[in-house]
Coordinates of C-alpha atoms and ligand atoms in Angstrom, one line a residue:
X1 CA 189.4 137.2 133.0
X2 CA 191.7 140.2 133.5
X3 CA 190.3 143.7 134.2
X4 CA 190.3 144.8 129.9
X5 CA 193.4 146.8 129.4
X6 CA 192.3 147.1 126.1
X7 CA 189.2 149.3 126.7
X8 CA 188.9 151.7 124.0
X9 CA 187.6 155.1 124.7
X10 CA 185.6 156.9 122.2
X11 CA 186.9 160.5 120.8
X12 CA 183.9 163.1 121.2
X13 CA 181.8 163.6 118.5
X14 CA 181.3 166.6 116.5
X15 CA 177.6 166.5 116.2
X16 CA 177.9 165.9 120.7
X17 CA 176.2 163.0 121.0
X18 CA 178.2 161.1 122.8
X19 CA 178.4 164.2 125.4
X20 CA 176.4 162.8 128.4
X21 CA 174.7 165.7 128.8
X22 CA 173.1 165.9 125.0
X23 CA 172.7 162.3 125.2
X24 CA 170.3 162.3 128.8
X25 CA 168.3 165.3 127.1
X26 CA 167.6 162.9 124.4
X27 CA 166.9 160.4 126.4
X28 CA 164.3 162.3 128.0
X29 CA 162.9 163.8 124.6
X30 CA 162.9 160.4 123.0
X31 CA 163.0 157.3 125.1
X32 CA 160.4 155.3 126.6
X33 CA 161.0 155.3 130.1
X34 CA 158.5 152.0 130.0
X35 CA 160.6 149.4 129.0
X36 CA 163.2 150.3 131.8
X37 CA 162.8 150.1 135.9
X38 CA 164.4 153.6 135.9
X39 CA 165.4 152.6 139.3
X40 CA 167.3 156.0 139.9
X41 CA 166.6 159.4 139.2
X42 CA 169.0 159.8 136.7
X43 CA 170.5 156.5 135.2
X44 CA 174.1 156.1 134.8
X45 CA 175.8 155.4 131.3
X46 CA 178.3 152.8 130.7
X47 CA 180.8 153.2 128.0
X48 CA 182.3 149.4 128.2
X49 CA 183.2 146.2 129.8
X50 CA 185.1 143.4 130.8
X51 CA 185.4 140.6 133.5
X52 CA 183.8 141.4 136.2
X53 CA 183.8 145.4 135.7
X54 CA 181.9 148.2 133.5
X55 CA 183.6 151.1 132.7
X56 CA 182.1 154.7 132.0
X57 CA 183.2 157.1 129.9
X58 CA 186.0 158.8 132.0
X59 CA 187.5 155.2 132.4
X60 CA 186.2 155.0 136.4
X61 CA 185.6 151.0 137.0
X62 CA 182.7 149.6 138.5
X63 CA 182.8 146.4 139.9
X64 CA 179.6 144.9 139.2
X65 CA 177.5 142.5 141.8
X66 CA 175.1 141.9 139.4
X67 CA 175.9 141.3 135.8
X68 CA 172.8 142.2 134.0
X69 CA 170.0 140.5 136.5
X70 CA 172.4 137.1 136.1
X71 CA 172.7 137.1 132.4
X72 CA 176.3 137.7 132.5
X73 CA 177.1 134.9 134.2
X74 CA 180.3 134.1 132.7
X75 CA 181.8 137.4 132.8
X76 CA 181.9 140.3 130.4
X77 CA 183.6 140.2 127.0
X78 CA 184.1 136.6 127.6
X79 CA 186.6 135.5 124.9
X80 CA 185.4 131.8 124.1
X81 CA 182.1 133.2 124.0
X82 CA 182.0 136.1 122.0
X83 CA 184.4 134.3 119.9
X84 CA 181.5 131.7 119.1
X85 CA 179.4 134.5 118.3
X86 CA 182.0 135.8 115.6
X87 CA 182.2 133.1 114.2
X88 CA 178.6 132.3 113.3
X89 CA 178.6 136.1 112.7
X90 CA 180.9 135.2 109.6
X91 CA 179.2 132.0 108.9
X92 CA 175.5 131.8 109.0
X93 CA 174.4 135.0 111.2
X94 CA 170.9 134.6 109.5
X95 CA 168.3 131.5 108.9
X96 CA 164.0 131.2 109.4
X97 CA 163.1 129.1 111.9
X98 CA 161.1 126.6 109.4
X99 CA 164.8 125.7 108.2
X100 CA 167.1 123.7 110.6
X101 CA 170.7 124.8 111.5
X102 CA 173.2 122.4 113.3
X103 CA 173.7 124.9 116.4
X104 CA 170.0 124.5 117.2
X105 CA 169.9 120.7 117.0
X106 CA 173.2 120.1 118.7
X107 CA 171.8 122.7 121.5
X108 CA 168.3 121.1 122.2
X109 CA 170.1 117.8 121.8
X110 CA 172.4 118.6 124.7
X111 CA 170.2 120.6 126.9
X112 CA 167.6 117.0 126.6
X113 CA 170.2 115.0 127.2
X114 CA 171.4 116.7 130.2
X115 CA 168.2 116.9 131.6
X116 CA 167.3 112.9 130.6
X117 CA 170.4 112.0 132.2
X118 CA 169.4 113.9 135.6
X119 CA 166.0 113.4 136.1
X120 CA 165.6 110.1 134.2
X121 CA 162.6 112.0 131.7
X122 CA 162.9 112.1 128.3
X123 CA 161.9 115.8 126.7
X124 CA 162.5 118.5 124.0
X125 CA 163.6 121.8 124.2
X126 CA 161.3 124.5 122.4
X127 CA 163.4 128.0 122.0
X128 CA 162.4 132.0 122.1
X129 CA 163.6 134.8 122.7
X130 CA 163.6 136.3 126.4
X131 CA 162.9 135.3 129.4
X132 CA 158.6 136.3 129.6
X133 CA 158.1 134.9 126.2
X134 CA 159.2 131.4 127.0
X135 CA 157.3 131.7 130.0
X136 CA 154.3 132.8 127.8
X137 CA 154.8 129.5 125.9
X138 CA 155.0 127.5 128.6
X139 CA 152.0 128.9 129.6
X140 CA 150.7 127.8 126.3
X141 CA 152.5 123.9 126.7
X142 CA 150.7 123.8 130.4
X143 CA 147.6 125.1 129.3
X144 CA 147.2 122.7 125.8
X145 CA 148.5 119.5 128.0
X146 CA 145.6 120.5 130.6
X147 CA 142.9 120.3 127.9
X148 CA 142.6 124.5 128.6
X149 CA 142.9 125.0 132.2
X150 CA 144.3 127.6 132.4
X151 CA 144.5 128.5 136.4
X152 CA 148.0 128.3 138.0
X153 CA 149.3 128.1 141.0
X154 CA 152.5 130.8 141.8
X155 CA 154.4 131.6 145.0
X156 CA 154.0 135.1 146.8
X157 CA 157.1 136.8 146.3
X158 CA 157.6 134.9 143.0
X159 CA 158.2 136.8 139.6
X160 CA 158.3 135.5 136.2
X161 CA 158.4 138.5 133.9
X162 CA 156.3 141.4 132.6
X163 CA 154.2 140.4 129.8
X164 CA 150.5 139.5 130.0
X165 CA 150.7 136.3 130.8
X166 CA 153.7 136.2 132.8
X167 CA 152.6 139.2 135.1
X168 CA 149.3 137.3 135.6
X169 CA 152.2 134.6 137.3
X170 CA 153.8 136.8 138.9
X171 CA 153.5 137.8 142.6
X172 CA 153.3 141.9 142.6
X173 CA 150.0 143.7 141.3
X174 CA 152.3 146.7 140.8
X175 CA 152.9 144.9 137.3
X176 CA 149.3 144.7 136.7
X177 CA 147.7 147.5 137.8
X178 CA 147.2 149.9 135.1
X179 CA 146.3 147.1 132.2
X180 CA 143.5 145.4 133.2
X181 CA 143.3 141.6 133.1
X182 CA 144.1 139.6 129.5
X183 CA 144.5 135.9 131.4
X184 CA 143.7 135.1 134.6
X185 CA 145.8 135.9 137.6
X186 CA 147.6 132.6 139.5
X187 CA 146.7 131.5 143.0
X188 CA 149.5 132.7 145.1
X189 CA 151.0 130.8 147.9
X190 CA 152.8 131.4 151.1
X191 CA 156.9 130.8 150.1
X192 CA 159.0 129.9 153.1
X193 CA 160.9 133.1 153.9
X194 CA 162.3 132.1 156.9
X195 CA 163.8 135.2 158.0
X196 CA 160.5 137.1 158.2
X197 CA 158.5 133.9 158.3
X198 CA 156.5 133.3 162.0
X199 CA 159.1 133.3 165.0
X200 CA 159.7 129.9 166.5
X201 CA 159.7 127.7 163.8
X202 CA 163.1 126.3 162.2
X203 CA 163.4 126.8 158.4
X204 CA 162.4 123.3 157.8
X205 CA 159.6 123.2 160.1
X206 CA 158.4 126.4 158.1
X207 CA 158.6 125.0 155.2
X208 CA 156.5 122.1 155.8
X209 CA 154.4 124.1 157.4
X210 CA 153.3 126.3 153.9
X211 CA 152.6 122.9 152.3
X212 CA 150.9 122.0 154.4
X213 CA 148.8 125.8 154.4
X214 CA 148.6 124.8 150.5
X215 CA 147.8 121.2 150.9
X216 CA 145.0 122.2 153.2
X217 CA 143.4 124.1 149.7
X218 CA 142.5 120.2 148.8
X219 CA 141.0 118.9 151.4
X220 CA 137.3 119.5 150.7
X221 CA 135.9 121.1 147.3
X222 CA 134.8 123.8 149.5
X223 CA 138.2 125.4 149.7
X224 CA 138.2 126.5 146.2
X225 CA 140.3 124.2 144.2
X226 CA 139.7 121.1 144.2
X227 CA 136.6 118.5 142.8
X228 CA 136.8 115.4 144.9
X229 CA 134.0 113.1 142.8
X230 CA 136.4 112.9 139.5
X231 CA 139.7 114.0 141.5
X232 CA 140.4 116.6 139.3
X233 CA 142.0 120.5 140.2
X234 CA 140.8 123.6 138.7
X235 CA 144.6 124.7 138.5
X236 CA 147.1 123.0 135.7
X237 CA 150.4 124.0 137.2
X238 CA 152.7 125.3 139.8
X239 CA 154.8 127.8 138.4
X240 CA 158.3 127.3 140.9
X241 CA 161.5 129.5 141.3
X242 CA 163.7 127.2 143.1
X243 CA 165.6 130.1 145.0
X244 CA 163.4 133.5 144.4
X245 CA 165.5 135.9 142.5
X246 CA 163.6 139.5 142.1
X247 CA 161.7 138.3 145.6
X248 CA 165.2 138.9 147.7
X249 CA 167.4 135.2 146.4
X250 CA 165.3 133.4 148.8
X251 CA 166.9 129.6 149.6
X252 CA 163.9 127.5 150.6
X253 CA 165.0 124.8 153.6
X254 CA 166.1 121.7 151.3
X255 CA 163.3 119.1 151.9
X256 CA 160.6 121.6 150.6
X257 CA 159.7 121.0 147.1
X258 CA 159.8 117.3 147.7
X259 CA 157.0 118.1 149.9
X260 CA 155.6 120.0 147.8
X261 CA 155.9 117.8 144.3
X262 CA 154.1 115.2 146.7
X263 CA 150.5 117.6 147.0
X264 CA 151.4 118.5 143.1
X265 CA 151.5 114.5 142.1
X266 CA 148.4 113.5 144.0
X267 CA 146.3 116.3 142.5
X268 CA 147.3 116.0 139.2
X269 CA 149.0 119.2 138.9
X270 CA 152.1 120.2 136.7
X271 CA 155.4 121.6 138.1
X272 CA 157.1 124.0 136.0
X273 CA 160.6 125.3 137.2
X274 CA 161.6 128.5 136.2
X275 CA 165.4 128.7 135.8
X276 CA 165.7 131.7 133.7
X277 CA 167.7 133.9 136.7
X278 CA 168.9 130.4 139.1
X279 CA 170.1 128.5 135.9
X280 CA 173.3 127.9 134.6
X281 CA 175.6 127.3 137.8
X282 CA 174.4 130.6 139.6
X283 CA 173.6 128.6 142.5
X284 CA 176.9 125.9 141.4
X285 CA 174.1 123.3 139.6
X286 CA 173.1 123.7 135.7
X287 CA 169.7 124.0 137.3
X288 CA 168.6 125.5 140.5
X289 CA 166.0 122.7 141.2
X290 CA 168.5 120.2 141.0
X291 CA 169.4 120.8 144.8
X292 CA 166.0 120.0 146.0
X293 CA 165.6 116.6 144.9
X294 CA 162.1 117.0 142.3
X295 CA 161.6 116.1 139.0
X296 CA 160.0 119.1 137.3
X297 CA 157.6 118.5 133.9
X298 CA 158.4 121.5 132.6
X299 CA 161.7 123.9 133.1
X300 CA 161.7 127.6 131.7
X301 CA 165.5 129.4 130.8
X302 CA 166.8 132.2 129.3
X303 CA 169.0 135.1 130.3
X304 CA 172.8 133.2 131.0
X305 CA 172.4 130.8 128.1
X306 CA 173.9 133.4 125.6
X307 CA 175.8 135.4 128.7
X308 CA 173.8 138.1 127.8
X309 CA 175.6 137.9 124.1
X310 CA 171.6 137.2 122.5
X311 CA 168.5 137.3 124.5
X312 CA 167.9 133.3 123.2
X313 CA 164.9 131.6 125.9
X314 CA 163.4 128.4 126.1
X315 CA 161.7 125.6 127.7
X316 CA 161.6 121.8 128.6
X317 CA 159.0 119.7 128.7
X318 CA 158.3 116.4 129.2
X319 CA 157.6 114.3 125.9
X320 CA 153.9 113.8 126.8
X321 CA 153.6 117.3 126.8
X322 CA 155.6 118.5 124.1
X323 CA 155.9 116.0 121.1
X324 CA 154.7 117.5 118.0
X325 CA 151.1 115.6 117.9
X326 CA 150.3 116.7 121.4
X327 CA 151.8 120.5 120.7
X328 CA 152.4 120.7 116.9
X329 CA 154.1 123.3 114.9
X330 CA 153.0 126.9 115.1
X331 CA 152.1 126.3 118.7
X332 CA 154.2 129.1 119.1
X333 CA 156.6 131.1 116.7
X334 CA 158.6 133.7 116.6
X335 CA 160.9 135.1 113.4
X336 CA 164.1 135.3 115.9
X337 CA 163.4 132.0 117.7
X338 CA 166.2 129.5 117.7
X339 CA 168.4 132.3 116.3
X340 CA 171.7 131.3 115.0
X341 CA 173.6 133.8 116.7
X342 CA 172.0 132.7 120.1
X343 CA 172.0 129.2 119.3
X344 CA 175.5 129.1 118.6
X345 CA 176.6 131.0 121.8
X346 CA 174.4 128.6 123.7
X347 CA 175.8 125.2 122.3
X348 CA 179.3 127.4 123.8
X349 CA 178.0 127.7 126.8
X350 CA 177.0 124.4 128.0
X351 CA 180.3 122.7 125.8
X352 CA 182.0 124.9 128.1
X353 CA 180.0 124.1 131.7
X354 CA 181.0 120.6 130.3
X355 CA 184.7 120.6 130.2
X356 CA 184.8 122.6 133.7
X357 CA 184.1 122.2 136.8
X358 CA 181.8 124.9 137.5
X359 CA 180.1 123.1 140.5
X360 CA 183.0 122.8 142.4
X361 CA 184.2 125.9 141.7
X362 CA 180.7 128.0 142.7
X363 CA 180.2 126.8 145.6
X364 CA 183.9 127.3 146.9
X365 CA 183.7 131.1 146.0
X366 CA 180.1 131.3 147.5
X367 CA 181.1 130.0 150.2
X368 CA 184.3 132.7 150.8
X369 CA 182.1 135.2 149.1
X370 CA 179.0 134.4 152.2
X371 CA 182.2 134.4 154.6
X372 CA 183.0 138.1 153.7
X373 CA 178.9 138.7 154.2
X374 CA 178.8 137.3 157.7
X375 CA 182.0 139.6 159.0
X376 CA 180.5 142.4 157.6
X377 CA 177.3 141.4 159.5
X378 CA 179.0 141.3 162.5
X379 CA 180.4 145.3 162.1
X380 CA 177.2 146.5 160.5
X381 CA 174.0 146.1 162.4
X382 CA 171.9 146.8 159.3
X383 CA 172.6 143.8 158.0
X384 CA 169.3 141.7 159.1
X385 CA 170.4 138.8 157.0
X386 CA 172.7 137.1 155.1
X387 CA 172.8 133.8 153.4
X388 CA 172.9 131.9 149.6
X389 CA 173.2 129.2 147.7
X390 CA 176.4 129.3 145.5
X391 CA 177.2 132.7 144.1
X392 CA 173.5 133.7 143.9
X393 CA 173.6 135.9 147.5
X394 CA 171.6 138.1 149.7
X395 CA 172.1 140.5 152.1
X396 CA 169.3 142.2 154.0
X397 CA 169.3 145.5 154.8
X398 CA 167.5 147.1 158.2
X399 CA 167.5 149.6 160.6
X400 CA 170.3 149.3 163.7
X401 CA 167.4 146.4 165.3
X402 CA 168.8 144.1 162.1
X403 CA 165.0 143.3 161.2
X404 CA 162.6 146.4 160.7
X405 CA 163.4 146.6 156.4
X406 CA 165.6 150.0 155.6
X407 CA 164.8 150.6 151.7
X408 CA 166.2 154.1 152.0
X409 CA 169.5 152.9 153.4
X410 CA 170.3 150.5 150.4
X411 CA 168.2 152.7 147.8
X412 CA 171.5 155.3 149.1
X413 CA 174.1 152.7 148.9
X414 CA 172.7 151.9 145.3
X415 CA 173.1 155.7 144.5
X416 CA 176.8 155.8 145.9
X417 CA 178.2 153.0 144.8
X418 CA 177.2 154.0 141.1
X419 CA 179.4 157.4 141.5
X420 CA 182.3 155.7 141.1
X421 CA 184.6 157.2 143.8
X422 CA 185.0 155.1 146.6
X423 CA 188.7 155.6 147.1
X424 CA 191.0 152.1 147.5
X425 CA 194.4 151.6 147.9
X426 CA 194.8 154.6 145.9
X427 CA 192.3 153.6 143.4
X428 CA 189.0 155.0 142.7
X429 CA 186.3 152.3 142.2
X430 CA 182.0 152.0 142.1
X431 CA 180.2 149.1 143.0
X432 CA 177.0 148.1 140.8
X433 CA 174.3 146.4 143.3
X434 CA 171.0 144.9 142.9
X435 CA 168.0 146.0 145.2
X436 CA 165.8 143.0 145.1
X437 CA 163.2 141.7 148.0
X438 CA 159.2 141.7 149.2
X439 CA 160.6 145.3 151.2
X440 CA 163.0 146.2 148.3
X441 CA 165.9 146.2 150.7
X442 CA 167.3 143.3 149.3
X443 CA 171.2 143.4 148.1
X444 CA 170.8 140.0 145.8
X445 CA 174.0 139.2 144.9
X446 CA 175.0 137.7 140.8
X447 CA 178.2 137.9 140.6
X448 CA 180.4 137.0 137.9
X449 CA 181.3 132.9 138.2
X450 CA 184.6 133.8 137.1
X451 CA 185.0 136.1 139.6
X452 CA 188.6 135.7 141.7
X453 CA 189.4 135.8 145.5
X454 CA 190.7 138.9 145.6
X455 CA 187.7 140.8 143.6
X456 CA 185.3 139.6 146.4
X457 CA 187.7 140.6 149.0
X458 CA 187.2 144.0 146.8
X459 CA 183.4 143.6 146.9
X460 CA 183.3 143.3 150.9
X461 CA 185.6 146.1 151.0
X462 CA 183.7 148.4 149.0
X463 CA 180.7 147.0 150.5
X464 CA 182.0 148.1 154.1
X465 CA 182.6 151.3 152.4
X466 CA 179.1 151.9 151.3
X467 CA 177.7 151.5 154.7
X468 CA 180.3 153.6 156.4
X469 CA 179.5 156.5 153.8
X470 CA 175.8 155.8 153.8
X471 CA 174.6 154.7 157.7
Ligands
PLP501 C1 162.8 134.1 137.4 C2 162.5 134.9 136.2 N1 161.6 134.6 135.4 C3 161.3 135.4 134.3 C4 162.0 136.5 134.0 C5 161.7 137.3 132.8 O1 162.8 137.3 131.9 P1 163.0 138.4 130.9 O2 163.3 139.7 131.7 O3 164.1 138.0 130.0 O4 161.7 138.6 130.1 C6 163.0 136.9 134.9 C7 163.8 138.2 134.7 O5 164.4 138.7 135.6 C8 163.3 136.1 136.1 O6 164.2 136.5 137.0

């Protein structure tokens, strides 16, 4: 999609409001800074979008490496998108969840399909809205399936979103630390990290080597987790992100959740994918997992399913988990779930990853965009590591050695980029990064799927900008 030509900038109001100024002294008068990461100091306002780029209010663009945490995975503004959204808009923008719409059926029905055809498992698809509440509910599906177990197993470095339960999942006690615990916390196991895993080892010998660390856990019941007279585990599931997307866009070496699903299968223990930030082609499959060769019984998405248009969620699971004697209505509800507004911009979406070739075209512009990465490695020190899978990318940032983490360097690049004056063949630009990783001196990389040759030559250009500015 082109750069929008047809942004429209607002006119200042009388009443000021729309003066940045009166609006950030509002912001700090009236706005919970607890439903934000108020990364920066002072957060920056957008006035609009398109493509590939925001725009603020004095009309600087931005190219964006992000797009919203991978929600925006088909690019801002996208026209056949937000055109399905107007149209249900003029249709039927409104309908309870007891009542049945055809976006919702036609969606699930797809989504099943898809997912029957690939893993050979038949399934429904359950809906909410946002990425933690489906967790929650899956955390419900696991829990009701497991007659009330309700210990998990999660990797370190994993995250699977901020409420209750979902923190309890997820890896960082930062999350957790001021509210006490409502469920119990998950078990959480070494992820192979190759690049600041144990020195010697190849990534695939690492990997085998963690489950093997987590297969160890069964070998007598005196290592915590296991009862050996009726062969049953304390802990239901294994909650999964394929490629680790707030923990740095960790790739795991290929053969290791085969290993892995083989420990999970002979204990009796559930695996439960989350795809909500690795689904919908970021990493040039529908689903992440599908590179690895594993079946999952239950698979968790949200975020690019709407492109950000709706904040619709969901879940898989496996009928003998999910049919409606084993988990029957009101198992969950929520008014907004199933939305038709979200539904409808989610039966786009996947018509649309239907009729292109999406895989094809991810991984070729991954691969250039990983290119660009590696010769910027090679004039920038700092750069520890490189490396992705499709257009879901990281780049680690260190001091000159390329290894000790350098927060501080990429917390400044952040800042920069966002100022929206790095000068370019006579153009002034910004550059909206991610800061992601165990040391938070991660660059994970979402761009746009649509995006084009020459904005990632842009995006290593501004890049190499950054660090000559920031070093
Ligand atoms: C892997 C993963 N799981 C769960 C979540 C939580 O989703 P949400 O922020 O929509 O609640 C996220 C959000 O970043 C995520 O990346």
């Amino acid at each position: 999609m082109a750069v929008a030509d047809d942004v429209v900038q607002e006119p200042p109001r009388a009443d000021g409001t729309n003066d940045e100024r009166a609006l950030r002294r509002l912001e700090e008068a009236y706005c919970s800074f607890g439903d934000t990461v108020h990364y920066l100091s002072s957060p920056k306002f957008f006035e609009t979008c398109a493509g590939s780029f925001m725009f603020d209010a004095e009309g600087r663009r931005f190219l964006d490496l992000q797009m919203w945490y991978s929600a925006v995975n088909f690019g801002y503004r996208n026209p056949r998108l937000a055109n399905a959204l107007v149209r249900q808009l003029d249709r039927l923008p409104q309908a309870a969840s007891q009542y049945l719409h055809r976006e919702k059926v036609e969606l699930a029905a797809l989504i099943a399909q898809d997912i029957e055809r690939k893993f050979a498992r038949k399934g429904r698809v359950h809906f909410n809205v946002g990425g933690s509440q489906a967790v929650e509910d899956s955390l419900k599906l696991v829990r009701n399936a497991s007659h009330g177990k309700s210990l998990m197993f999660a990797f370190e470095g994993g995250y699977h979103g901020r409420t209750l339960g979902a923190s309890a999942i997820t890896s960082s006690y930062r999350y957790r630390r001021r509210f006490g615990h409502f469920g119990e916390r998950a078990q959480f196991i070494e992820f192979p990290y190759h690049f600041r895993g144990p020195k010697g080892m190849s990534k695939e010998e690492y990997g085998l080597h963690c489950v093997r660390q987590f297969a160890r856990l069964f070998e007598t019941e005196y290592n915590g987790v296991w009862d050996p007279k009726v062969a049953q585990s304390e802990y239901a599931a294994f909650y999964v992100e394929p490629i680790q997307g707030t923990g740095g866009y960790v790739v795991p070496p290929r053969n290791f959740f085969i290993e892995l699903k083989k420990v999970l299968d002979e204990h009796g223990i559930l695996l439960v994918v989350d795809e909500i930030q690795m689904g919908f082609y970021r990493t040039g499959k529908l689903w992440s997992i599908e590179h690895f060769g594993v079946q999952p019984d239950v698979l968790v998405f949200g975020k690019a399913l709407t492109n950000g248009l709706n904040p619709l969620s969901g879940l898989w699971a496996r009928e003998e988990l999910i049919n409606p004697q084993t988990f029957p209505p009101g198992s969950t509800h929520s008014t907004f779930a199933a939305n038709p507004l979200g539904t409808a911009v989610g039966l786009e979406t996947l018509k649309m990853l239907a009729e292109s070739d999406y895989e094809s075209s991810v991984l070729r512009k991954g691969a250039y965009f990983l290119e660009g990465l590696k010769d910027l490695q090679k004039r920038w020190p700092q750069i520890g590591d490189v490396d992705g899978l499709g257009l879901a990318l990281r780049c680690e940032i260190c001091e000159a050695d390329g290894f000790a983490p350098n927060r501080a360097l990429l917390d400044r690049m952040a800042e920069e980029g966002l100022k929206g004056n790095i000068e370019l063949d006579g153009q002034q630009y910004g550059l909206i990064l991610d800061v992601g990783g165990y040391h938070k001196n991660v660059i994970t990389l979402a761009p746009s799927l649509e995006i084009s040759e020459s904005e990632i030559d842009l995006a290593i250009k501004l890049l190499d900008a950054l660090f000559r500015r920031c070093v």
